[in-house]
Tab-separated table of C-alpha atoms in Angstrom:
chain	number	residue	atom	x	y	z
Y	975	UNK	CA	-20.519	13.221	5.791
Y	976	UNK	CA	-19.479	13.740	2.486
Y	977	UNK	CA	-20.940	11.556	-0.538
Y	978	UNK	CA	-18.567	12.518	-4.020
Y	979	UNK	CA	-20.826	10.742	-6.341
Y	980	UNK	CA	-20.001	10.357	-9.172
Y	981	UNK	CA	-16.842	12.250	-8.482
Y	982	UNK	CA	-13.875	13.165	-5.969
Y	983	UNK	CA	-15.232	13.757	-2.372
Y	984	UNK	CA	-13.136	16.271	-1.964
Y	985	UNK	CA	-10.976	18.403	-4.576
Y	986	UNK	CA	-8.313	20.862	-4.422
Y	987	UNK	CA	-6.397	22.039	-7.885
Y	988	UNK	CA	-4.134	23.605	-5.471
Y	989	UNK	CA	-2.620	22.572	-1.851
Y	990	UNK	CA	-5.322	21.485	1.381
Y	991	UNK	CA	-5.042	20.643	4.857
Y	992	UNK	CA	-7.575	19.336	6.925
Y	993	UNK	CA	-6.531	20.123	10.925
Y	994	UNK	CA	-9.658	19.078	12.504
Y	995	UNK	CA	-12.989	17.574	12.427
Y	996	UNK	CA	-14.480	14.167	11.848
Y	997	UNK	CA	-15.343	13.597	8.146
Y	998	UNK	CA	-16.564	10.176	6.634
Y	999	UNK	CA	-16.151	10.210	2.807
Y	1000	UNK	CA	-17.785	7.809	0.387
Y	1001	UNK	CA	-16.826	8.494	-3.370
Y	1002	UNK	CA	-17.160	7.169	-6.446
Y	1003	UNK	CA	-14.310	8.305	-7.346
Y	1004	UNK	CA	-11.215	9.261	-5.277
Y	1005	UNK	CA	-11.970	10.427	-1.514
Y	1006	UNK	CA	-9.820	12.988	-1.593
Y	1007	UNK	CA	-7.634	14.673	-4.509
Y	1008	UNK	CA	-5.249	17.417	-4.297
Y	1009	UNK	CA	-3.248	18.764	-7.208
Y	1010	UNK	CA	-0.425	19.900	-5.203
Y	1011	UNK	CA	0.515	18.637	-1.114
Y	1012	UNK	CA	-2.097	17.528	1.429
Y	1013	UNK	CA	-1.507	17.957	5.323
Y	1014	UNK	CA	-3.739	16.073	7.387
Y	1015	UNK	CA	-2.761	17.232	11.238
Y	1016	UNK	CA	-3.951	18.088	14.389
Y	1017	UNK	CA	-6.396	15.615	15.815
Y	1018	UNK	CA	-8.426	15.566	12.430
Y	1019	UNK	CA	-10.424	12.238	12.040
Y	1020	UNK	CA	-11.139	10.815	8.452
Y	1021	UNK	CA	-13.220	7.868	7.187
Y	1022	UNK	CA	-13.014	7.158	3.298
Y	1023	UNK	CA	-15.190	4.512	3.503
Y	1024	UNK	CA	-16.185	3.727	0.129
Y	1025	UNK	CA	-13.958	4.670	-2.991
Y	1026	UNK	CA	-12.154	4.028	-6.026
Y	1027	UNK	CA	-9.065	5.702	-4.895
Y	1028	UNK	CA	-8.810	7.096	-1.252
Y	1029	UNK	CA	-6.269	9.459	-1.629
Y	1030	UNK	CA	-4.316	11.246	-4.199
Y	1031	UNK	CA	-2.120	13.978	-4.148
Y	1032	UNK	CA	1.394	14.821	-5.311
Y	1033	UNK	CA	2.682	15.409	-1.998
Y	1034	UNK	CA	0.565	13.661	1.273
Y	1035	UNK	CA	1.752	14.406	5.039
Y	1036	UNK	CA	0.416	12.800	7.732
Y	1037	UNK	CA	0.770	13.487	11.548
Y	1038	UNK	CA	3.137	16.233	11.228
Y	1039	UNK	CA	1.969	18.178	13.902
Y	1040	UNK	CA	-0.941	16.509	16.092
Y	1041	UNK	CA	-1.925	12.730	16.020
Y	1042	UNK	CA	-4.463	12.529	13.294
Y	1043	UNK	CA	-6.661	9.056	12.685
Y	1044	UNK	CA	-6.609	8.129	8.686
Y	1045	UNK	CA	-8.857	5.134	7.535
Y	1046	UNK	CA	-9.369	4.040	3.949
Y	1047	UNK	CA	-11.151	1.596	2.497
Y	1048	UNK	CA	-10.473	1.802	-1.497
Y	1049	UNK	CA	-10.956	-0.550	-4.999
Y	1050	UNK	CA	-7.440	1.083	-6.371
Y	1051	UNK	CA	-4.632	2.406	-3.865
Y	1052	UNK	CA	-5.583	3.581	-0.825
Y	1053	UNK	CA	-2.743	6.150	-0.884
Y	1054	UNK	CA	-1.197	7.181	-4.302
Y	1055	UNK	CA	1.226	10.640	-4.143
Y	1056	UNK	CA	1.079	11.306	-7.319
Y	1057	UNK	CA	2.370	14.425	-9.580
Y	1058	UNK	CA	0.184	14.628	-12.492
Y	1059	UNK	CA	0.455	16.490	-15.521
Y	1060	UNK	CA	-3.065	17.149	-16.814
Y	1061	UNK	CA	-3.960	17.699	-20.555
Y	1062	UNK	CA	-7.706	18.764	-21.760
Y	1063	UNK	CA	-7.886	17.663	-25.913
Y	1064	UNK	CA	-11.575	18.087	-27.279
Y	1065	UNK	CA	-12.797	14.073	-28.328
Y	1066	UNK	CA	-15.786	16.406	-30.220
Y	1067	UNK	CA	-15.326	19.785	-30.682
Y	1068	UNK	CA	-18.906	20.550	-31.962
Y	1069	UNK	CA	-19.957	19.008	-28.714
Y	1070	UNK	CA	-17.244	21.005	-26.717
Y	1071	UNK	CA	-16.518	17.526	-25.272
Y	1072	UNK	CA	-13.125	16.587	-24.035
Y	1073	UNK	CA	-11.268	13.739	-22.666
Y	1074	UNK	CA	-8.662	13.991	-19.755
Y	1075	UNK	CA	-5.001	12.913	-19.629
Y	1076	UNK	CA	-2.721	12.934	-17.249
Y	1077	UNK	CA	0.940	11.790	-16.861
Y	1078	UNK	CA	2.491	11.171	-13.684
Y	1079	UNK	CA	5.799	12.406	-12.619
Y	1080	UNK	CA	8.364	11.132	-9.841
Y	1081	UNK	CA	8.773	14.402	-7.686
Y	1082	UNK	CA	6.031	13.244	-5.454
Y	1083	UNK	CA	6.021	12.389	-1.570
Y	1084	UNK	CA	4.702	10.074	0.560
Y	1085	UNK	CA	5.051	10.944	4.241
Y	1086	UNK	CA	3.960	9.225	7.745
Y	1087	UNK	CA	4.701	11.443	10.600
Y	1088	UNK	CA	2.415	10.296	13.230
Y	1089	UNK	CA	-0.997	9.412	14.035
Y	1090	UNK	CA	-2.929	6.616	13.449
Y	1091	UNK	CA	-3.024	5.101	9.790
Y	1092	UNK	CA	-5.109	2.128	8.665
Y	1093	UNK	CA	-5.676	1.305	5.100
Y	1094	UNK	CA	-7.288	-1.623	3.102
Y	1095	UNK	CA	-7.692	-2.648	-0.236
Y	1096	UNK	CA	-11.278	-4.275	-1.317
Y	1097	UNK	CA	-11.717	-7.802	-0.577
Y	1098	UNK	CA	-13.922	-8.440	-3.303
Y	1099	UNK	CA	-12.625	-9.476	-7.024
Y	1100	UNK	CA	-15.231	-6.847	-8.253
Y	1101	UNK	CA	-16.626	-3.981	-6.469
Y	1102	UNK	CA	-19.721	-1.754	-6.931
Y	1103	UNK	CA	-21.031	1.554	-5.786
Y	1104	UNK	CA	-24.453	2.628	-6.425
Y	1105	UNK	CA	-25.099	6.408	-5.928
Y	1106	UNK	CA	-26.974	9.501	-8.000
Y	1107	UNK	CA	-25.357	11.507	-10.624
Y	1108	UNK	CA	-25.489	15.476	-10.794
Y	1109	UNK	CA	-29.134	15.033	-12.541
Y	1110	UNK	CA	-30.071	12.816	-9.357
Y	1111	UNK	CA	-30.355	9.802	-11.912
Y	1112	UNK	CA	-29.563	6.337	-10.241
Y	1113	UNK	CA	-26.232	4.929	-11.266
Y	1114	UNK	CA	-24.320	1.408	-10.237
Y	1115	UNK	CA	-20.491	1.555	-10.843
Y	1116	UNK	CA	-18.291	-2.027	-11.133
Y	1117	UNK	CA	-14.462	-1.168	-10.206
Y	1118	UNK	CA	-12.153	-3.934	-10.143
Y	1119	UNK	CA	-10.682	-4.316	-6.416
Y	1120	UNK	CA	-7.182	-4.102	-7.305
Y	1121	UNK	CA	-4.384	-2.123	-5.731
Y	1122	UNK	CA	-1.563	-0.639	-4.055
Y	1123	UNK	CA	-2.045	-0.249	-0.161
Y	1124	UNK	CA	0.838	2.390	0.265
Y	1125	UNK	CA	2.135	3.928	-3.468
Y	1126	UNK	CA	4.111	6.792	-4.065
Y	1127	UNK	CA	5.616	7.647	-7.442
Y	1128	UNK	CA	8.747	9.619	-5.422
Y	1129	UNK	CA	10.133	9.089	-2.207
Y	1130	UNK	CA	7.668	6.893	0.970
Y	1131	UNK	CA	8.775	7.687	4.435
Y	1132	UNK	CA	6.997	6.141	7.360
Y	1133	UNK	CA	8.934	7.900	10.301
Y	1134	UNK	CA	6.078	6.995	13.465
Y	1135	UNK	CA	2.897	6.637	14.455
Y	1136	UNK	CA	1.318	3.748	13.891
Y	1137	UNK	CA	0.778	2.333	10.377
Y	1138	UNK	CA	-1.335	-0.617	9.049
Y	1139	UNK	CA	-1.679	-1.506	5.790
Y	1140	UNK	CA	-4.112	-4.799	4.430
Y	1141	UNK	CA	-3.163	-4.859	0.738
Y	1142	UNK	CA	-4.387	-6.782	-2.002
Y	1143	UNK	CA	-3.352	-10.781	-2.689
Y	1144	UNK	CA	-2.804	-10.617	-6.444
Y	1145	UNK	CA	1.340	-10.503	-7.418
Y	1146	UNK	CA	0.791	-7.727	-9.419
Y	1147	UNK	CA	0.129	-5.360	-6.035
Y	1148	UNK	CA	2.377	-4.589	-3.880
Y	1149	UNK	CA	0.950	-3.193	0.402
Y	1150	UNK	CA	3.903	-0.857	-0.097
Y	1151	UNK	CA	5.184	0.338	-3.363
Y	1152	UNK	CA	7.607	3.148	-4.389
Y	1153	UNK	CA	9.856	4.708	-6.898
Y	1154	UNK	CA	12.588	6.094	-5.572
Y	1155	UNK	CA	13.329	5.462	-1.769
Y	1156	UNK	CA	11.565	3.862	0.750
Y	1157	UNK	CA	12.972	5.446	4.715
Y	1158	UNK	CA	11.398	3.989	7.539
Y	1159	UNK	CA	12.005	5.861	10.594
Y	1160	UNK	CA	12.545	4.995	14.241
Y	1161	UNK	CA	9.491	4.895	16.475
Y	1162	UNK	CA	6.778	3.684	14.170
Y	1163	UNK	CA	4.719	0.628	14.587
Y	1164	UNK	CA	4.209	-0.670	10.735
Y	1165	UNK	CA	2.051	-3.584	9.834
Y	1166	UNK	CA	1.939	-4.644	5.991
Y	1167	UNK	CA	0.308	-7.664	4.731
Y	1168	UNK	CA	-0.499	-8.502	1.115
Y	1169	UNK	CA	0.996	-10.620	-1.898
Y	1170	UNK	CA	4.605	-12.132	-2.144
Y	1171	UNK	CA	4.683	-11.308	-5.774
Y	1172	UNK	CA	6.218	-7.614	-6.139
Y	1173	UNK	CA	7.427	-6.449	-2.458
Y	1174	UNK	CA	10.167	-3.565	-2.325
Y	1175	UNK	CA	12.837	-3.774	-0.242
Y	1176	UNK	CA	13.590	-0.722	2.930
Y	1177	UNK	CA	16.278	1.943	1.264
Y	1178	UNK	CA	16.909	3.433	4.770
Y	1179	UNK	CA	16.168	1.937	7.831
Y	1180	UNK	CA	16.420	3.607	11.589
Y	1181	UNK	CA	14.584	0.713	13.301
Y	1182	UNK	CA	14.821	-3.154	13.134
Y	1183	UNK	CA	12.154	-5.311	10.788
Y	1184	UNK	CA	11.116	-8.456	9.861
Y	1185	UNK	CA	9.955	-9.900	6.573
Y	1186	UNK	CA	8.350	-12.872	5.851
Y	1187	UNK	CA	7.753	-14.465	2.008
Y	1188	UNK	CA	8.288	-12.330	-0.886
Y	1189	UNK	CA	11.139	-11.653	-2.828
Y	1190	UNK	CA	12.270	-7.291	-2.792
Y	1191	UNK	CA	12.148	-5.759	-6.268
Y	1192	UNK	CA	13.715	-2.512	-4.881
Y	1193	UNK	CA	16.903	-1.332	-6.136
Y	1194	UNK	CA	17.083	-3.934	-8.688
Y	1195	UNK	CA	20.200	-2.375	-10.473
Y	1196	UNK	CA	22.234	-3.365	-7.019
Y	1197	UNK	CA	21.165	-7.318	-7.108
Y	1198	UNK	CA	24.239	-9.636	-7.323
Y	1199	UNK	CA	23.398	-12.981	-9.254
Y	1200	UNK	CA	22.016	-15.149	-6.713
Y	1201	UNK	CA	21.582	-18.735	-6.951
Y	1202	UNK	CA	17.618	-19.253	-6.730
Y	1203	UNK	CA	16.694	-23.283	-6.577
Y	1204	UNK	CA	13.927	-25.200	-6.549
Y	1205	UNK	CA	11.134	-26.084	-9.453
Y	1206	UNK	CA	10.447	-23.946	-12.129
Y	1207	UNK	CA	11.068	-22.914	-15.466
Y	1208	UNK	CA	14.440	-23.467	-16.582
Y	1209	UNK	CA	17.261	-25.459	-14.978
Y	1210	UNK	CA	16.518	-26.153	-11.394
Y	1211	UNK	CA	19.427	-24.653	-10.264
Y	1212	UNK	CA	19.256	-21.921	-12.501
Y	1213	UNK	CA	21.049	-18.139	-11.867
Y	1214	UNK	CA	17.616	-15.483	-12.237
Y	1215	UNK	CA	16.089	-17.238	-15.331
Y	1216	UNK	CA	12.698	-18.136	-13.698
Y	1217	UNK	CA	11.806	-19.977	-10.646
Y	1218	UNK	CA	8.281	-21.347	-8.772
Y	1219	UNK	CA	6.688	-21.868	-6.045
Y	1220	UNK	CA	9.484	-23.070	-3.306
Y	1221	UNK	CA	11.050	-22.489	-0.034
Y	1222	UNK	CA	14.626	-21.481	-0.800
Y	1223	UNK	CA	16.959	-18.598	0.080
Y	1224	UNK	CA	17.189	-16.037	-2.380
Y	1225	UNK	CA	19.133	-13.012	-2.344
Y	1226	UNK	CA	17.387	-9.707	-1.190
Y	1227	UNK	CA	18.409	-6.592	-3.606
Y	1228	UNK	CA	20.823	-4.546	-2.973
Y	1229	UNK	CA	21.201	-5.806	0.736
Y	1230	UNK	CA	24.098	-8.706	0.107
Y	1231	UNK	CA	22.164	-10.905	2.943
Y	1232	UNK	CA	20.275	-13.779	2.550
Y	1233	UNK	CA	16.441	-14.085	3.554
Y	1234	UNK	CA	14.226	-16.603	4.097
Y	1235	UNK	CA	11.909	-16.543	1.204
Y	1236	UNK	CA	9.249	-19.434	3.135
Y	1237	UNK	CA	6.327	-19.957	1.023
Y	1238	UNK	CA	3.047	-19.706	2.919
Y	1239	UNK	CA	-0.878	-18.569	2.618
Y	1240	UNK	CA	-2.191	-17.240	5.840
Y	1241	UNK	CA	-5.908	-18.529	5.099
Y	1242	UNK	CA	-8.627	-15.904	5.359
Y	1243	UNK	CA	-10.707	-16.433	8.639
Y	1244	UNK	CA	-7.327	-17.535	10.268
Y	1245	UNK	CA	-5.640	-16.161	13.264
Y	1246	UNK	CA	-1.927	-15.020	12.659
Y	1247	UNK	CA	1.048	-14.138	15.084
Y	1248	UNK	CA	4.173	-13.011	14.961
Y	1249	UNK	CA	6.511	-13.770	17.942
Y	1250	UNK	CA	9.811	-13.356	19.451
Y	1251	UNK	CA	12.181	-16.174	20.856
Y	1252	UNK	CA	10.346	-16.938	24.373
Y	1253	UNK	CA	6.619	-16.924	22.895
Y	1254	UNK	CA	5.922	-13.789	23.674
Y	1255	UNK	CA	3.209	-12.207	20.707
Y	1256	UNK	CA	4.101	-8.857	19.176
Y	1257	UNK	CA	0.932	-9.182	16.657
Y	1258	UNK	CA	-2.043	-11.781	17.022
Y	1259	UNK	CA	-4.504	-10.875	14.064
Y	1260	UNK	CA	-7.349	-12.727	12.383
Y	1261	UNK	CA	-6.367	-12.619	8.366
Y	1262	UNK	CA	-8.771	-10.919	6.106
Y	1263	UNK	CA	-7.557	-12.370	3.318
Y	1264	UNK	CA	-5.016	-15.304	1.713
Y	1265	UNK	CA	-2.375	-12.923	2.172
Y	1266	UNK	CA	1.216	-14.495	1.209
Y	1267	UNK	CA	3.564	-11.807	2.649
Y	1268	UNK	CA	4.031	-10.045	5.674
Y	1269	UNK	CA	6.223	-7.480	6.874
Y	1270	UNK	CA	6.535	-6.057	10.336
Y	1271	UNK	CA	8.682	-2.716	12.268
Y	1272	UNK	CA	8.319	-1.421	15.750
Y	1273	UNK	CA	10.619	-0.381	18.207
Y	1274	UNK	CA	9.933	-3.780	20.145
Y	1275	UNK	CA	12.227	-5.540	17.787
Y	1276	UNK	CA	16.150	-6.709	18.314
Y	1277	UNK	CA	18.159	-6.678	15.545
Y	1278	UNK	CA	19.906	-10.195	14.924
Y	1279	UNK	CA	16.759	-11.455	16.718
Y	1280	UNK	CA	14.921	-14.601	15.246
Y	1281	UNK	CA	11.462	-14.314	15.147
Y	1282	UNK	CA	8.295	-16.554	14.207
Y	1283	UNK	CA	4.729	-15.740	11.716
Y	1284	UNK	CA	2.463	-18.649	13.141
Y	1285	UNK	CA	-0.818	-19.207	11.413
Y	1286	UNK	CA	-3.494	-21.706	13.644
Y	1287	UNK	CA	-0.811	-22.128	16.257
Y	1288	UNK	CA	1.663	-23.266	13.960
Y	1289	UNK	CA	4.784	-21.815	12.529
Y	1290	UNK	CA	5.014	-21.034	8.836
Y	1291	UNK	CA	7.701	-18.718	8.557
Y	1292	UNK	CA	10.737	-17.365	10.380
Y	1293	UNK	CA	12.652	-14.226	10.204
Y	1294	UNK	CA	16.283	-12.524	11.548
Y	1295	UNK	CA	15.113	-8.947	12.068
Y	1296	UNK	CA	17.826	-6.586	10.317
């Protein structure tokens, strides 16, 4: 058990892996942080319970060798690869105090192997954490809950195991969010819930998915004019210049196809499903939260297949998987 108060539970200014062992981190800071690539293999078992950010790292592997069990539980992302350029400037040199900066570049890595993954964003709007500082003085820390469930600043790949991510419901979030490609391999079981506002579209896919709500902000520079209706700001049958709440089909970047964009809210405390044509239930959940998007990949799926997101035995949303 590792308690990183008021810091990092665990720190490397260099490269870490962690093969084995059960560890249950609660920080006040991130759970883990690596300057350079972190391997978590092997049939190691972590628990960041409690944290501001779970992990960071410029490079994170998961499940390359082994069949590791991740669980985070963070106020920021859960995951962010990150490369960071850090710079020390005194604020008070008589002091010798200084303030940290660091800016983040876009060689990083995000990478799902195999395993077991699980990650959730806070539920509250605020979040504390009480602990001791290094002089064993009592301290209470207020973090805003409010984050990325999956973020890398480079490349994501989620190539197996299984993968479930509860993100946060504000449109400024995103349970999956990346900067330069997003693969997602064949094998995995991935289950991503969150907000409708700022979902990415799959660069590479090896396996079928379905989506349901959101509109993709991925590859933005390959989205044809689309014709988005319904109220809003603007004309109502205006060409990208605003739109609202609606149920409308609105091109998906960069893909040339046309999803269903259903509006919904899958009420916290309800029970959600998602099923194929003859009934059958691939996912039967009770929602956390009033999450508003929903995105699902396993190798269960057919592509060209229709299939359903029910909420209370009803049917809010439909889906073609691609």
């Amino acid at each position: 058990y590792i308690y990183g108060s008021p810091d990092d539970g665990i720190k490397s200014n260099n490269n870490a892996v962690i093969s084995g062992g059960s560890i249950t981190i609660k920080s006040g800071d991130d759970g883990i942080s690596v300057a350079g690539s972190l391997d978590i293999t092997g049939a190691a078992s972590i628990n960041i319970s409690d944290s501001y950010e779970g992990i960071e790292a410029a490079t994170v592997n998961i499940g390359k060798s082994g069949s590791p069990s991740v669980e985070i539980s963070s106020n920021d992302d859960c995951i962010n690869a990150s490369s960071k350029t850090v710079t020390y400037v005194y604020a008070d040199e008589d002091e010798e105090t200084y303030t940290k900066t660091s800016v983040s570049g876009t060689d990083a890595a995000l990478n799902v192997y195999g395993g077991t993954l699980t990650v959730s964003v806070a539920d509250e709007t605020e979040h504390s954490y009480s602990g001791y500082n290094e002089s064993g003085d009592s301290i209470s820390i207020i973090y805003e809950a409010d984050g990325d469930g999956l973020d890398s600043n480079g490349t994501l790949n989620l190539a197996g195991g299984a993968v479930t991510v509860y993100g946060a419901v504000s449109n400024d979030n995103a349970a999956l969010d990346y900067n330069t490609s997003y693969t997602l391999g064949s094998g995995i079981t991935l289950l991503a819930l969150g907000a409708s506002g700022m979902t990415e579209s799959v660069t590479v896919a090896s396996q079928s998915y379905v989506e349901f709500g959101g509109m993709s902000m991925g590859n933005m520079g390959d989205m044809p004019n689309a014709n988005i209706t319904g109220a809003g700001p603007g004309d109502a049958n205006s060409q990208n210049n605003g739109f609202g709440p609606q149920n409308d089909n609105i091109m998906q970047p960069g893909s040339g196809n046309m999803q269903n964009a259903a509006v919904f809210t899958l009420t916290a405390g309800s029970v959600f499903a998602i099923n194929d044509s003859s009934g059958n239930s691939l996912v039967s959940q009770t929602a956390g939260k009033a999450y508003t998007y929903v995105f699902y990949s396993s190798p269960s799926l057919s592509s060209g297949s229709t299939y359903t997101l029910t909420s209370g035995g009803s049917e809010v949303a439909s889906s073609t998987a691609g």
